[in-house]
Short mmCIF file of C-alpha atoms in Angstrom, two decimals:
data_model
loop_
_atom_site.label_atom_id
_atom_site.label_comp_id
_atom_site.label_asym_id
_atom_site.label_seq_id
_atom_site.Cartn_x
_atom_site.Cartn_y
_atom_site.Cartn_z
CA MET X 472 113.98 118.76 116.10
CA PHE X 473 115.24 122.03 114.63
CA ARG X 474 113.07 124.04 117.01
CA ARG X 475 114.41 122.09 119.97
CA VAL X 476 118.02 122.81 118.95
CA ARG X 477 117.24 126.51 118.45
CA ALA X 478 115.51 126.69 121.84
CA SER X 479 118.42 125.04 123.62
CA VAL X 480 120.94 127.41 122.02
CA ARG X 481 118.83 130.44 122.85
CA SER X 482 118.47 129.33 126.46
CA MET X 483 122.16 130.22 126.84
CA PRO X 484 122.47 133.76 125.44
CA SER X 485 126.26 133.85 125.64
CA ALA X 486 126.55 130.62 123.64
CA ALA X 487 124.12 131.96 121.04
CA ARG X 488 126.16 135.14 120.66
CA LEU X 489 129.37 133.14 120.36
CA VAL X 490 127.89 130.91 117.64
CA ALA X 491 126.51 133.96 115.80
CA ILE X 492 129.90 135.67 115.81
CA ALA X 493 131.57 132.45 114.68
CA ALA X 494 129.03 132.18 111.84
CA MET X 495 129.86 135.69 110.65
CA LEU X 496 133.58 134.98 110.78
CA LEU X 497 133.06 131.78 108.79
CA VAL X 498 131.17 133.74 106.13
CA ALA X 499 134.11 136.13 105.91
CA ALA X 500 136.60 133.27 105.65
CA SER X 501 134.63 131.51 102.93
CA ALA X 502 134.32 134.73 100.92
CA HIS X 503 138.05 135.31 101.22
CA LEU X 504 138.78 131.79 99.99
CA ALA X 505 136.26 132.08 97.15
CA ALA X 506 137.86 135.31 95.90
CA GLN X 507 141.29 133.67 95.93
CA SER X 508 140.05 131.04 93.47
CA GLU X 509 140.25 128.26 96.02
CA PRO X 510 138.39 125.10 95.05
CA ALA X 511 134.73 125.06 96.06
CA GLY X 512 135.48 122.07 98.28
CA ARG X 513 137.32 124.39 100.66
CA TRP X 514 134.97 127.35 101.01
CA VAL X 515 131.49 125.90 100.42
CA PRO X 516 131.54 123.80 103.63
CA LEU X 517 132.60 126.88 105.61
CA LEU X 518 129.73 128.85 104.15
CA ALA X 519 127.25 126.05 104.82
CA VAL X 520 128.32 125.74 108.46
CA ALA X 521 128.11 129.52 108.84
CA VAL X 522 124.58 129.74 107.47
CA VAL X 523 123.40 126.83 109.61
CA GLY X 524 125.02 128.41 112.67
CA ALA X 525 123.33 131.75 111.97
CA VAL X 526 119.94 130.10 111.45
CA VAL X 527 120.21 127.99 114.59
CA THR X 528 121.07 130.95 116.77
CA GLY X 529 118.57 133.22 115.08
CA ALA X 530 121.25 135.86 114.83
CA PRO X 531 121.54 138.19 113.19
CA SER X 532 117.85 138.99 113.46
CA ARG X 533 118.07 140.46 109.96
CA LEU X 534 119.48 138.61 106.96
CA TRP X 535 121.45 141.39 105.28
CA PRO X 536 124.60 141.28 107.47
CA LEU X 537 125.71 137.88 106.16
CA PRO X 538 125.92 138.87 102.47
CA ALA X 539 127.30 142.26 103.48
CA ILE X 540 130.12 140.51 105.33
CA TRP X 541 130.64 138.33 102.25
CA LEU X 542 131.08 141.45 100.08
CA VAL X 543 133.45 143.16 102.50
CA ALA X 544 135.60 140.05 102.91
CA THR X 545 135.71 139.59 99.14
CA LEU X 546 136.96 143.13 98.70
CA LEU X 547 139.47 142.65 101.52
CA ALA X 548 140.88 139.67 99.64
CA LEU X 549 142.24 142.19 97.15
CA THR X 550 144.45 143.76 99.80
CA GLY X 551 146.38 140.58 100.62
CA ASP X 552 149.60 139.25 99.15
CA VAL X 553 147.87 136.35 97.44
CA ARG X 554 147.06 136.90 93.77
CA VAL X 555 143.29 137.08 93.18
CA ASP X 556 141.89 135.75 89.92
CA GLY X 557 139.58 138.32 88.30
CA THR X 558 137.02 135.74 87.21
CA TYR X 559 136.58 134.36 90.71
CA LEU X 560 136.56 137.86 92.18
CA VAL X 561 133.77 138.99 89.86
CA ALA X 562 131.80 135.80 90.55
CA ALA X 563 132.16 136.29 94.32
CA LEU X 564 131.12 139.96 94.07
CA VAL X 565 128.10 139.19 91.90
CA THR X 566 127.06 136.37 94.22
CA GLY X 567 127.38 138.67 97.23
CA ALA X 568 125.47 141.51 95.55
CA VAL X 569 122.60 139.24 94.50
CA ALA X 570 122.46 137.71 97.99
CA LEU X 571 122.50 141.19 99.56
CA VAL X 572 119.61 142.42 97.40
CA ALA X 573 117.63 139.25 98.15
CA ALA X 574 118.33 139.56 101.90
CA ILE X 575 117.30 143.22 102.00
CA ALA X 576 114.10 142.38 100.13
CA ALA X 577 113.38 139.50 102.53
CA ASP X 578 113.98 141.81 105.49
CA LEU X 579 111.73 144.57 104.11
CA VAL X 580 108.72 142.48 103.07
CA PRO X 581 107.41 141.87 106.64
CA VAL X 582 107.95 145.53 107.54
CA LEU X 583 106.06 146.76 104.49
CA ARG X 584 103.21 144.28 105.09
CA ALA X 585 102.88 145.45 108.69
CA ARG X 586 102.73 149.07 107.56
CA ARG X 587 100.08 148.27 105.00
CA ARG X 588 97.94 146.53 107.62
CA ARG X 589 98.20 149.50 109.98
CA GLY X 590 97.32 151.84 107.15
CA GLY X 591 100.13 154.33 107.48
CA PRO X 592 103.83 155.04 107.44
#
């Protein structure tokens, strides 16, 4: 079923791009809410919908942009007028950093395996 949904979304490239952009914006919104010490009931559903949207569209083709957007949006939460709780800010930054390292590692593993099989750089 999941493959059928992905195939139908990809059959319309403009819709896939729109969903991918919406997914990235939802990641940014959820990070902003998380940094502002909003209850998890407000930002976790946004993040879940964003990740599902990104997976369904297959975009971005690499994983690292989603946690990178999370980190940038978390830092941008500091620039607003709303007071940001330091505990939630640190938790959001640590979560984003761990996710970014994991995403970069997941993106690099297939590349490194392919290089090893070819026998060169």
